[in-house]
Coordinates of C-alpha atoms in Angstrom, one line a residue:
Chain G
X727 CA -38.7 -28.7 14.3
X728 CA -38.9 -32.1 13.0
X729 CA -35.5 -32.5 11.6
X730 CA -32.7 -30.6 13.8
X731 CA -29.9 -33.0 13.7
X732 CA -29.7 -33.7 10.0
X733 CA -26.5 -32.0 9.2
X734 CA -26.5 -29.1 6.0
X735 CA -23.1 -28.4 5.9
X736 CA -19.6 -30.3 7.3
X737 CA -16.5 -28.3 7.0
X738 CA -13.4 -30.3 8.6
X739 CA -10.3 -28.6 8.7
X740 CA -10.6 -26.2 6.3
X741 CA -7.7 -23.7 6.0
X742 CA -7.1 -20.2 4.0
X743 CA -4.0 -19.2 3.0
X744 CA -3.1 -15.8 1.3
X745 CA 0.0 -15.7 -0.5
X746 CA 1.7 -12.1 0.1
X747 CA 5.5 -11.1 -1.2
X748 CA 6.2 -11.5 2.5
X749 CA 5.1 -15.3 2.8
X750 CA 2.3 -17.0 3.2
X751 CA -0.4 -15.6 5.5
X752 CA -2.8 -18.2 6.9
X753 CA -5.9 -16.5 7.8
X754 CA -7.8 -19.6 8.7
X755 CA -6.2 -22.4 10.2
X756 CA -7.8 -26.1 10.1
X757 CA -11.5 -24.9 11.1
X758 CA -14.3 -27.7 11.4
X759 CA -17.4 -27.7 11.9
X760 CA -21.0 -28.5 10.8
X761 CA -24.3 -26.6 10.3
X762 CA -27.3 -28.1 10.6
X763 CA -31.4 -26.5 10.7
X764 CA -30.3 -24.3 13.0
X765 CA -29.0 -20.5 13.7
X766 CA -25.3 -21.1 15.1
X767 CA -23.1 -17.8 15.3
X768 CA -19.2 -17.4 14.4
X769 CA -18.0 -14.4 16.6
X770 CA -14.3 -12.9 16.5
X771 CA -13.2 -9.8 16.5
X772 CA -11.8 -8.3 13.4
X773 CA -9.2 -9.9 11.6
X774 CA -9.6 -13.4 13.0
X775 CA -11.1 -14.8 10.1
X776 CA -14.8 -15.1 10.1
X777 CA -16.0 -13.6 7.3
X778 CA -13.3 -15.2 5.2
X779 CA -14.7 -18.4 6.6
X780 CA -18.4 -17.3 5.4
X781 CA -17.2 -16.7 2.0
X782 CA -14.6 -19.9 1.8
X783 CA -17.8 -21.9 2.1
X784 CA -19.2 -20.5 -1.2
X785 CA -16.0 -20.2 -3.0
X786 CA -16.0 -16.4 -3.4
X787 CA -12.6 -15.8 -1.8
X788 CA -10.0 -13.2 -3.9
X789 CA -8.5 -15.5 -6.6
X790 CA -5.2 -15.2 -5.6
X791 CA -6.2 -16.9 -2.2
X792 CA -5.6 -21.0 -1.5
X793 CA -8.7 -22.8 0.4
X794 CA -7.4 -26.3 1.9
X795 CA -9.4 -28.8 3.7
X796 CA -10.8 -32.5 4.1
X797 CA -14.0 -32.0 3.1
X798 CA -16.3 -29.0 2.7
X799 CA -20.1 -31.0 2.2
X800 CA -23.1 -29.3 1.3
X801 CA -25.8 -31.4 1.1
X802 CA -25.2 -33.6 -2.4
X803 CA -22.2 -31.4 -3.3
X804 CA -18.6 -31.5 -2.6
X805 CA -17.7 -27.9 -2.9
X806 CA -14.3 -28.9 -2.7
X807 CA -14.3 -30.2 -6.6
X808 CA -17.5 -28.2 -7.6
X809 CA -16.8 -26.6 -10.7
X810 CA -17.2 -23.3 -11.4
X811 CA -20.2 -23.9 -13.1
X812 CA -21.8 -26.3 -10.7
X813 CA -20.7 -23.1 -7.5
X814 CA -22.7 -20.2 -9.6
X815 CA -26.4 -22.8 -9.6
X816 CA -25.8 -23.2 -6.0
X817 CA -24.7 -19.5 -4.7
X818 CA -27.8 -17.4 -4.7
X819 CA -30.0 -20.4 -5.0
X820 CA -29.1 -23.4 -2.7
X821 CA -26.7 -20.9 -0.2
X822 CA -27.3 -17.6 -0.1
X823 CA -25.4 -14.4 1.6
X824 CA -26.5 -11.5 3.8
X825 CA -23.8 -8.4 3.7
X826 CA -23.1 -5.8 6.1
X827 CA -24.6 -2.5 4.5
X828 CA -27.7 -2.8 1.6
X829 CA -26.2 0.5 1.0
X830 CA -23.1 -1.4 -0.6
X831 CA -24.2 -4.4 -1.8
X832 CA -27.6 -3.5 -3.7
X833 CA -26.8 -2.6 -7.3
X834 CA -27.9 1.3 -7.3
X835 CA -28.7 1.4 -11.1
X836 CA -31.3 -1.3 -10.8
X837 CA -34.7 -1.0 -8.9
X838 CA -35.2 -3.0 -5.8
X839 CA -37.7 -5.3 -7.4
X840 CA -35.5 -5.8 -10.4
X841 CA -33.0 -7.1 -8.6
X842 CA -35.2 -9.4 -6.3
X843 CA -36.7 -10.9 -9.5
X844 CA -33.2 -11.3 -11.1
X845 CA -33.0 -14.3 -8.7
X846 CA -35.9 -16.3 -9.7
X847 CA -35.6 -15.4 -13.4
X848 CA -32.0 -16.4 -13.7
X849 CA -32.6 -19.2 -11.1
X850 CA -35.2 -20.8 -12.2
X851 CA -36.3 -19.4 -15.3
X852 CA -39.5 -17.9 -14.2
X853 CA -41.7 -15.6 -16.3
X854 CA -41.6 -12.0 -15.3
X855 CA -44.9 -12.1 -14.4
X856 CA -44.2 -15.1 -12.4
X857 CA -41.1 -12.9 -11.0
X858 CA -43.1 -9.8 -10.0
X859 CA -46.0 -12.0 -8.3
X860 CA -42.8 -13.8 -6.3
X861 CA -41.1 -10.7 -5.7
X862 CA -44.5 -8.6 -4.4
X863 CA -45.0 -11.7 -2.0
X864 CA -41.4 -11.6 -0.9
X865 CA -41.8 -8.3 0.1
X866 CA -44.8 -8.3 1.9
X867 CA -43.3 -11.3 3.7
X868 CA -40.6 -9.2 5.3
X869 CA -43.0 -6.5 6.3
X870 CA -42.4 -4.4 4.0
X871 CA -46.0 -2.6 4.1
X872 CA -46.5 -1.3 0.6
X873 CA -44.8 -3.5 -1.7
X874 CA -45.8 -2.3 -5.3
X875 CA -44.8 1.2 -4.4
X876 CA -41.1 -0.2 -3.2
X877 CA -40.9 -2.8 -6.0
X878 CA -40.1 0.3 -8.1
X879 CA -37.7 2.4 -6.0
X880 CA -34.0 2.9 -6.8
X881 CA -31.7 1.5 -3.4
X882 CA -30.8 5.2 -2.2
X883 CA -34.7 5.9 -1.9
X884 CA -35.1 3.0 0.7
X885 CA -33.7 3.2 4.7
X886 CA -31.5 1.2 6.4
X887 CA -33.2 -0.8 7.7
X888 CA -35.7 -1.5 4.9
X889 CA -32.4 -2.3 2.7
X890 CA -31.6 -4.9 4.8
X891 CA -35.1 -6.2 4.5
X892 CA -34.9 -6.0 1.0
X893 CA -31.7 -7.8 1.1
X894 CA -33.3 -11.2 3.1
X895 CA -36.3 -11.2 0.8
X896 CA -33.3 -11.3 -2.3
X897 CA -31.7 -14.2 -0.8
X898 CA -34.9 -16.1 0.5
X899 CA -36.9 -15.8 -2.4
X900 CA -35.1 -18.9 -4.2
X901 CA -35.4 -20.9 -1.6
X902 CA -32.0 -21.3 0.0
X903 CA -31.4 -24.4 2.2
X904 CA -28.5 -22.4 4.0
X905 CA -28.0 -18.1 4.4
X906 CA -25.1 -16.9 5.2
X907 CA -25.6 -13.6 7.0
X908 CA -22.2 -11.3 7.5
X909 CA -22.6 -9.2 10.4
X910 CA -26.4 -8.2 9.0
X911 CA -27.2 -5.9 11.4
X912 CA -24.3 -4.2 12.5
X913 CA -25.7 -1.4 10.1
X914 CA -28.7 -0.7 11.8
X915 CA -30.2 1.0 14.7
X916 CA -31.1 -0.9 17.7
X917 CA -34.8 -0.5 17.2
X918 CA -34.7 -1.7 13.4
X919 CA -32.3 -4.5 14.4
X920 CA -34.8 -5.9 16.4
X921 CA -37.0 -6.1 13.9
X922 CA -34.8 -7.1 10.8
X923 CA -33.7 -10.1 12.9
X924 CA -37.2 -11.4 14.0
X925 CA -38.2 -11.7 10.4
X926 CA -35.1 -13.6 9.8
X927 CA -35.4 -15.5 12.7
X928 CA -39.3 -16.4 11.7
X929 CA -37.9 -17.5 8.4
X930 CA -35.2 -19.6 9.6
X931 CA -37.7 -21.5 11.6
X932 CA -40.3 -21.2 9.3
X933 CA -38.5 -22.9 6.3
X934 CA -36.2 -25.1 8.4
X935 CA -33.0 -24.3 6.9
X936 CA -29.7 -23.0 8.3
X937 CA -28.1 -19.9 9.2
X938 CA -24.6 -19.2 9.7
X939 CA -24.9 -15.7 11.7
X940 CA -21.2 -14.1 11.3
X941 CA -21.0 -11.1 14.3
X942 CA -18.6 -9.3 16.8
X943 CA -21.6 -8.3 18.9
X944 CA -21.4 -11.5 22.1
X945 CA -24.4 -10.5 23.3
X946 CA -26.7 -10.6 20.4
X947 CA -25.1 -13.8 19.3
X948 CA -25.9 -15.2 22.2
X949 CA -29.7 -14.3 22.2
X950 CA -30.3 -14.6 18.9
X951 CA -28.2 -18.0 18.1
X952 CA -28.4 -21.9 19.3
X953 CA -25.4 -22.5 18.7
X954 CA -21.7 -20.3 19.1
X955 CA -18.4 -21.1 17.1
X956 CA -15.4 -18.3 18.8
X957 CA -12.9 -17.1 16.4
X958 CA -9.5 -15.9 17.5
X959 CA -6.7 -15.6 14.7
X960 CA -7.9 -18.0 12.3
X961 CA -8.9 -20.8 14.6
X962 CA -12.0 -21.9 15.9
X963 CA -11.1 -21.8 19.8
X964 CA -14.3 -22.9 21.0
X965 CA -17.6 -24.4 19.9
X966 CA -20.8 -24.0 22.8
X967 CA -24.7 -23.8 23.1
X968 CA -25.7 -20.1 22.9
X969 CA -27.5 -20.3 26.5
X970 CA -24.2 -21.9 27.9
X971 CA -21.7 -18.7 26.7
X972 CA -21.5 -17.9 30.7
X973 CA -20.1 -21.3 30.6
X974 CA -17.5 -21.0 28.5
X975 CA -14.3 -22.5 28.9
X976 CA -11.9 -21.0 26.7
X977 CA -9.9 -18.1 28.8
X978 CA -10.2 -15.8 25.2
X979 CA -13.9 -16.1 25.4
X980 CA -13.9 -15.9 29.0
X981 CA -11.8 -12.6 28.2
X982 CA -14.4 -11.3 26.3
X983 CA -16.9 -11.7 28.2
X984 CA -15.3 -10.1 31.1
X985 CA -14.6 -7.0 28.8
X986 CA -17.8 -6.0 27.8
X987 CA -19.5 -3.8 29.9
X988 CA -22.9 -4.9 31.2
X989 CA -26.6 -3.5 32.5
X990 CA -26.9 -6.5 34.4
X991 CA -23.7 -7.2 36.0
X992 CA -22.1 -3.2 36.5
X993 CA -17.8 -3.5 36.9
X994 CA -16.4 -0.7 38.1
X995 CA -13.5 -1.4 35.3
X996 CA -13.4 -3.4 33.0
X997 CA -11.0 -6.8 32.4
X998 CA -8.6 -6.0 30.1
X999 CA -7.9 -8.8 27.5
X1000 CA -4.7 -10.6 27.6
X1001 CA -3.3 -12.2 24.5
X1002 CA -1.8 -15.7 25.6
X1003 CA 0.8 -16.8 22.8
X1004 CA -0.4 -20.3 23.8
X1005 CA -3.7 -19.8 22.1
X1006 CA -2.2 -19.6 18.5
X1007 CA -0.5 -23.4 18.7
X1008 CA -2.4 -26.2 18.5
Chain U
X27 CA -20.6 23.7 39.8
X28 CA -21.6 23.4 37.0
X29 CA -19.5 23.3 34.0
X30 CA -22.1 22.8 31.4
X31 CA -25.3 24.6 31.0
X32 CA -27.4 25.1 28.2
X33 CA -30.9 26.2 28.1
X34 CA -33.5 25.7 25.1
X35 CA -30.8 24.9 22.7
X36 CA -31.9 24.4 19.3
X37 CA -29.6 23.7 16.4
X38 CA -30.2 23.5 12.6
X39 CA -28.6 23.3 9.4
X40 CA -29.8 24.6 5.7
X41 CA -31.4 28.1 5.3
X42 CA -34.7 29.6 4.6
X43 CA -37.3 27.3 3.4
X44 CA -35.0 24.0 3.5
X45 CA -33.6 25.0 7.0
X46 CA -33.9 21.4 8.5
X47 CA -34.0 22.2 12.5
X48 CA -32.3 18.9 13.6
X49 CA -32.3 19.8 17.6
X50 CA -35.5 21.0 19.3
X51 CA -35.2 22.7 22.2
X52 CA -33.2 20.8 24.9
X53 CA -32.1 22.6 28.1
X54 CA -29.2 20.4 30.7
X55 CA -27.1 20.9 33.1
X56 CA -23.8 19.0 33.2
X57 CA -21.9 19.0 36.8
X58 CA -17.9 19.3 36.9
X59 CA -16.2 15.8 36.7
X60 CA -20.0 14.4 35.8
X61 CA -20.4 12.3 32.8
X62 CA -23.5 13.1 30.8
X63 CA -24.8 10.3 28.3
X64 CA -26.5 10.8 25.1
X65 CA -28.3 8.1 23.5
X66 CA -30.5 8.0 20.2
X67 CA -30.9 6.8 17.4
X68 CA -29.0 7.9 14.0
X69 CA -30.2 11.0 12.8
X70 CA -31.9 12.2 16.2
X71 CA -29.2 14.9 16.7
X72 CA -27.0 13.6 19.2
X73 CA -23.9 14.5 17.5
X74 CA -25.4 18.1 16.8
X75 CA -25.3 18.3 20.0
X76 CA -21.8 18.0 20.2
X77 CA -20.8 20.5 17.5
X78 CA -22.9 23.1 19.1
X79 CA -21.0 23.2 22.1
X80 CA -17.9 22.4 20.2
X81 CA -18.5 25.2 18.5
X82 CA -18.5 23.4 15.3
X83 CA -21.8 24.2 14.4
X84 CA -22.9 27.8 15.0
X85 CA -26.4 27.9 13.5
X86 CA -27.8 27.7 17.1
X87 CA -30.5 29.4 19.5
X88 CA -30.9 29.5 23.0
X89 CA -27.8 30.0 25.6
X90 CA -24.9 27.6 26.2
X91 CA -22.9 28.5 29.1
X92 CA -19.8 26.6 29.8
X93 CA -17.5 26.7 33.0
X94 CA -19.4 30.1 34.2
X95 CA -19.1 31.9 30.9
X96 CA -21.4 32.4 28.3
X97 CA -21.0 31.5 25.1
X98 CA -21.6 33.6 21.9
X99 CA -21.8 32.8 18.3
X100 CA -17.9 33.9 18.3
X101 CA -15.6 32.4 20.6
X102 CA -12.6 33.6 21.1
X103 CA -9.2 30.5 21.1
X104 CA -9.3 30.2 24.9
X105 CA -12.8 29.4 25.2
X106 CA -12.8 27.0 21.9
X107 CA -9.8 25.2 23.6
X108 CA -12.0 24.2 27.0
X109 CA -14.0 21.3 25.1
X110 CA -12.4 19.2 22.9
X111 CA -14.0 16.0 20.5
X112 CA -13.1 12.6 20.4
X113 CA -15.2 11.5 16.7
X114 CA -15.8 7.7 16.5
X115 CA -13.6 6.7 13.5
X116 CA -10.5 6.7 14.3
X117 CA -8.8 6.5 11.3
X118 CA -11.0 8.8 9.4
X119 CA -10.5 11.4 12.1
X120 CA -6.8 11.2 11.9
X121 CA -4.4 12.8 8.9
X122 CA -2.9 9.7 7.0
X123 CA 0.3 11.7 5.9
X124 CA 1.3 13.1 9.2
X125 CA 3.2 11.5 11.6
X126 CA 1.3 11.1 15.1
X127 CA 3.8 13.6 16.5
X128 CA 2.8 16.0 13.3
X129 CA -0.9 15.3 14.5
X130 CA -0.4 16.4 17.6
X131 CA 2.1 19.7 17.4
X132 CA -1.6 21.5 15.3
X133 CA -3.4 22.2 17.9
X134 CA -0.3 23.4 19.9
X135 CA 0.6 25.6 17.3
X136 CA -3.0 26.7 16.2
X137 CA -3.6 27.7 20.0
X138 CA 0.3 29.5 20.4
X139 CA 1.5 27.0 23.1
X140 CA 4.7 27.1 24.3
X141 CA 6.4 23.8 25.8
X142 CA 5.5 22.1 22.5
X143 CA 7.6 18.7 22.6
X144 CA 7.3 18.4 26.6
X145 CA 3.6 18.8 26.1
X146 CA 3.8 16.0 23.1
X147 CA 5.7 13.6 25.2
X148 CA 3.2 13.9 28.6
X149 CA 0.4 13.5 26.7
X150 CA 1.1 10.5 24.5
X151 CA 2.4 9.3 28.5
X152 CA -0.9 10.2 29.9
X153 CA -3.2 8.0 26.9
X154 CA -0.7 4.7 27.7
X155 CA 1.5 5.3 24.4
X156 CA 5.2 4.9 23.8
X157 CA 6.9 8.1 23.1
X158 CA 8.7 6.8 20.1
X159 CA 5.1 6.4 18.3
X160 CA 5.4 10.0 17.7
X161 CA 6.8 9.1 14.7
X162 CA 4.7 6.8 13.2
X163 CA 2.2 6.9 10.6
X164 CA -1.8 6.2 11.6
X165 CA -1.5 3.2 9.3
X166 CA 1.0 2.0 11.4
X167 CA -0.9 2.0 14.4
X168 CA -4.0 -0.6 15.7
X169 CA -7.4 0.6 15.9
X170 CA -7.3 1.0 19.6
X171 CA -3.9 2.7 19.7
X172 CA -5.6 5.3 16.9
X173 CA -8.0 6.0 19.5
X174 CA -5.6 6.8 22.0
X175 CA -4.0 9.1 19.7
X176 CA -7.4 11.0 18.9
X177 CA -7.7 11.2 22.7
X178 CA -4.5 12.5 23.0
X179 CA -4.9 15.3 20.6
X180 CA -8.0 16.2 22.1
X181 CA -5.9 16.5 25.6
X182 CA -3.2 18.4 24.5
X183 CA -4.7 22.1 24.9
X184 CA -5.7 20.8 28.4
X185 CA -9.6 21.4 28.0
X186 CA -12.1 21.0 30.8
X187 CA -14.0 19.1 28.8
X188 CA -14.4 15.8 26.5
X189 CA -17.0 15.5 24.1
X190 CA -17.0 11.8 22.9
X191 CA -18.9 10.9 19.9
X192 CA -19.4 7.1 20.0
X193 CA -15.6 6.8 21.2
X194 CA -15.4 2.8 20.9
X195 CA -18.4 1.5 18.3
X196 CA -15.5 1.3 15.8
X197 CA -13.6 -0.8 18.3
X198 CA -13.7 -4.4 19.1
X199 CA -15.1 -5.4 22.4
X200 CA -11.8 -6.4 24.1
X201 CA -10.1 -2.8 22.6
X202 CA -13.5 -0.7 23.5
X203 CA -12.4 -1.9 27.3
X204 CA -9.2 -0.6 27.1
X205 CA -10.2 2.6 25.8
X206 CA -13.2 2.7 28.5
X207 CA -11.1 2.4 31.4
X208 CA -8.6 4.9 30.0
X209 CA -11.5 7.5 30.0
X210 CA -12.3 6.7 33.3
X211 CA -8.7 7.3 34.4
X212 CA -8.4 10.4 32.9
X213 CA -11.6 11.8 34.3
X214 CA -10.2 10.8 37.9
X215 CA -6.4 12.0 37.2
X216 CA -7.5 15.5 35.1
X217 CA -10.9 16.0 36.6
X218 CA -12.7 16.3 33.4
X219 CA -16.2 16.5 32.6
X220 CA -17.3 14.5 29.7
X221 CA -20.3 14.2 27.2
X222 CA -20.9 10.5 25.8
X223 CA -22.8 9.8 22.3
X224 CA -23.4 6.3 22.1
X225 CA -25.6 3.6 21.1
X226 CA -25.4 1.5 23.5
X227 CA -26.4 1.7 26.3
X228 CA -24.2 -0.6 28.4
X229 CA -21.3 1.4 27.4
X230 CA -23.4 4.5 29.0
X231 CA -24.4 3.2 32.0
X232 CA -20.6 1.8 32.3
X233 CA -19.6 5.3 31.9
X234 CA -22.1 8.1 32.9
X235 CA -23.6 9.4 35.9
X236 CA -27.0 10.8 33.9
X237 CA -28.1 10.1 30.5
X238 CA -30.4 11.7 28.3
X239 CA -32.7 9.7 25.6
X240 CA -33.2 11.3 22.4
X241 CA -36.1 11.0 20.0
X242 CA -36.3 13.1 17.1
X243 CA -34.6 16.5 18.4
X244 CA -35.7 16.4 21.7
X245 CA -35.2 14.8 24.9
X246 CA -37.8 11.8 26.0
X247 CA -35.8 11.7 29.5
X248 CA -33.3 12.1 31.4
X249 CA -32.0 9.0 33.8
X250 CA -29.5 8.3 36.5
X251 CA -27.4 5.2 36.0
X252 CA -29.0 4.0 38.9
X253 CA -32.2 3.7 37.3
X254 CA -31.0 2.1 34.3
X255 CA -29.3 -0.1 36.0
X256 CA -32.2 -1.1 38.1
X257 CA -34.4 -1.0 34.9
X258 CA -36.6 1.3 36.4
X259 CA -36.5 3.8 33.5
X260 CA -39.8 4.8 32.6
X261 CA -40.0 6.2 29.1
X262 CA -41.3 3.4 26.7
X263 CA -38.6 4.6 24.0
X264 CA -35.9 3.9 26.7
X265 CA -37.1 0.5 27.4
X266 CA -36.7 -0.2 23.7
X267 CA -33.1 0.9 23.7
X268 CA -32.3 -0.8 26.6
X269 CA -33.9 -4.0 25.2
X270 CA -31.5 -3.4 22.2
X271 CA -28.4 -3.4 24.2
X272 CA -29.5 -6.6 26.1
X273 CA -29.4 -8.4 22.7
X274 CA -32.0 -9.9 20.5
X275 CA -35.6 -10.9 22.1
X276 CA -37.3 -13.4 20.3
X277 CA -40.9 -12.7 20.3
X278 CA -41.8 -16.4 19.7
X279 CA -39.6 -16.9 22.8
X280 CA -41.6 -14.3 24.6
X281 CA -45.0 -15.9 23.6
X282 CA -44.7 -19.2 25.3
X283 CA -44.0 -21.3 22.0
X284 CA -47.1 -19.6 20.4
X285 CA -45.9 -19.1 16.4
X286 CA -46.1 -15.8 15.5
X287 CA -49.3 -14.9 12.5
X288 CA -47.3 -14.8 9.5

């Protein structure tokens, strides 16, 4: 990879604040970092504010919620005074965004290759014909074996793990510069995730563009990523190299580590998790 | 002894022409205070499994014999109280308008138990809750404290058995060690024998003595936790699985830097 260091996106202390009758809720607090062409994984467990992060970065938190921070940079644009306008040519285009389950987040009135060409037509004003061609290559590109027979299928007539497929060739076929992927394969069987990551892996590398890789899963995160942010209640409590995670300092990611059960390194019990006040202040 | 036996059990649901026969003839043995693993992939009739010998589903064939009797299509309440299920969600699996204490007084009162607040109050002590949660509401409870409740209800008519489908997947990994070492105390403290569904197979091998490895129905083989945690299983399917659990493998990474044809 010729150009690893040049930096896609900065975020520096960037915080998300819900307003509830009860107070304010911060759900995350002053998080900075930067993503460059590169896979780098944000891992948490639930509730500590990862996935808001992912969306925070292309502005599609609820309305009611209040994103605060230096600067948020993506290449030429400061999302920070983007306007609304300005946010919809970039989403889907310029950053795009992998979901959980292809089940929810394909429209299921609209046939796969419909809503694959939607992208490129809206996008960048391509002829249908143009579309289809795009689409049918898309397809093929993430092994999907007989693409004009799928181009016209209806979401609930695909699998799993096809639907996720379907869901990378959707965001790549415009050419993103950075994805977004929310916990992509936490849907999926182990045999299909292997496969549904290694075509987004080939792409990330193929294209040179960057992946923010949100997950709860440490160990795939740490095989599958170069770089590891760790989440715990809205802050980011560590950043580390992927191969280093053994490493870690941070006694939460230390914890977590220690609680997962392993084939390699068999506990008779496992380390129980304590929560140290101390972690939430600074 | 053994506490589980069934021989060519098969298990299906539909009739007639759309019968779908989900589980294909599996015969196993399951030793008192053993843990048995099942692992598979969604669809491969794991959980089927289960509700056989649950006696959730009864469109099955063969003979299930459980702590020395057999089992018929009809059980009678004593013999559907000796294995109990633990289901993976736990807040689907849990009544959101009852109170925990609500939750678990059904069973008693299903079954005809006497004893019925002492028996609430040892076993909310026995899964690690405080008594006074018997009046909450699952909404008021954390994930992992949810689960402990589901566990708890399936204690309460003292079965001999636990049948655990996928008992932690909903969990998060420093809850799903909680829950884990609470199993393994209760096996120890109530000598229980337990069947594991799970997809992951470091959860398995953390928990189970044997393990069988389901593809479509039927078993591809059966495996000692020794051997998977020597990696000397020898089923291709299983080294797929186990691969799985391990994380992702990069195939580039595998090739020596070679790019992969595109």
């Amino acid at each position: 990879m010729a150009n690893t260091s040049d930096t896609i996106l900065t975020v520096e202390n960037m915080s998300v604040e819900f307003p509830t009758l009860s107070g304010v809720t911060t759900a995350v607090r002053d998080v900075s970092f930067t993503v460059g062409r590169e896979k780098i994984g944000i891992i948490g467990e639930s509730g500590s504010g990862k996935s808001t992060t992912g969306r925070a970065i292309m502005r599609l938190q609820p309305p009611q919620a209040i994103v605060k921070a230096n600067r948020m940079q993506f290449e030429d644009i400061d999302l920070l005074t983007a306007s609304e306008e300005e946010m919809r040519s970039i989403r889907g285009r310029r950053i795009a965004m992998i979901l959980q389950d292809p089940k929810y987040s394909l429209n299921p009135v609209m046939t796969v290759g419909e809503q694959i060409s939607e992208t490129v037509i809206l996008h960048e004003r391509a002829t249908s014909q143009e579309a289809r061609s795009r689409t049918l290559a898309m397809l093929e590109r993430v092994n999907i074996r007989d693409p004009e027979r799928v181009f016209d299928l209806y979401p609930h007539e695909v699998s799993g793990g096809m639907g996720q497929r379907i869901m990378i060739s959707m965001m790549l076929i415009a050419q993103p510069s950075l994805i977004i992927a929310d916990e992509p394969t936490s849907a999926l069987d182990v045999t299909v995730r292997q496969q549904v990551l290694s075509i987004l892996d080939d792409l990330v590398v193929e294209r040179n563009i960057g992946l923010i890789f949100i997950s709860h899963d440490l160990n795939l995160v740490r095989s599958f990523c170069d770089r590891v942010i760790i989440m715990y209640a809205g802050r980011v409590v560590e950043t580390i190299a992927a191969a280093d995670l053994d490493q870690a300092q941070h006694p939460y990611t230390r914890g977590l580590l220690n609680a997962l059960p392993s084939l390699d390194h068999p506990k008779d019990r496992l380390e129980v998790l304590r929560r140290d006040p101390a972690w939430l202040e600074n | 002894m053994s506490m589980i036996k069934a021989h060519h059990l098969a298990a299906s649901y539909g009739h007639g022409d759309t019968a779908l026969k989900v589980v294909k003839d599996v015969s196993f043995e399951v030793q008192k205070g053993e843990t048995f693993g099942l692992v598979g992939e969604s669809g491969c009739g794991k959980s089927t499994i289960l509700g056989a010998l649950a006696g959730r589903n009864k469109q099955w064939t063969g003979s299930i014999e459980i702590d020395g009797e057999t089992i018929g299509q009809k059980r009678t309440r004593a013999q559907l109280a000796k294995q109990q299920l633990v289901f993976q969600d736990p807040f689907g699996s849990i009544h959101p308008r009852h109170t925990i204490g609500r939750t678990l007084l059904e069973p008693l009162e299903i079954h005809g138990k006497d004893r019925r607040q002492e028996r609430i109050e040892k076993v909310l002590t026995d899964v690690g809750l405080p008594l006074n949660f018997r009046y909450r509401y699952p909404h008021q409870l954390s994930g992992g404290q949810r689960q402990r409740v589901a566990i708890a209800r399936a204690l309460i008519l003292e079965p001999k058995i636990l049948l655990l489908d996928e008992p932690t997947s909903a969990l998060d990994v420093s809850i799903q060690a909680e829950i884990l070492n609470l199993l393994k105390d209760l096996r120890q403290r109530e000598q229980l024998t337990y069947i594991l569904v799970s997809h992951d197979l470091a959860v398995v091998a953390h928990l189970c003595d044997r393990v069988a490895m389901m593809q479509s129905g039927g078993f591809v083989e059966i495996a000692t936790r020794q051997q998977l945690l020597e990696n000397t299983v020898e089923h291709a399917y299983t080294r797929i699985l186990m691969d799985g659990s391990r994380g992702y493998v990069s195939e580039r990474r595998n090739n020596k830097g070679e790019a992969l044809p595109v």
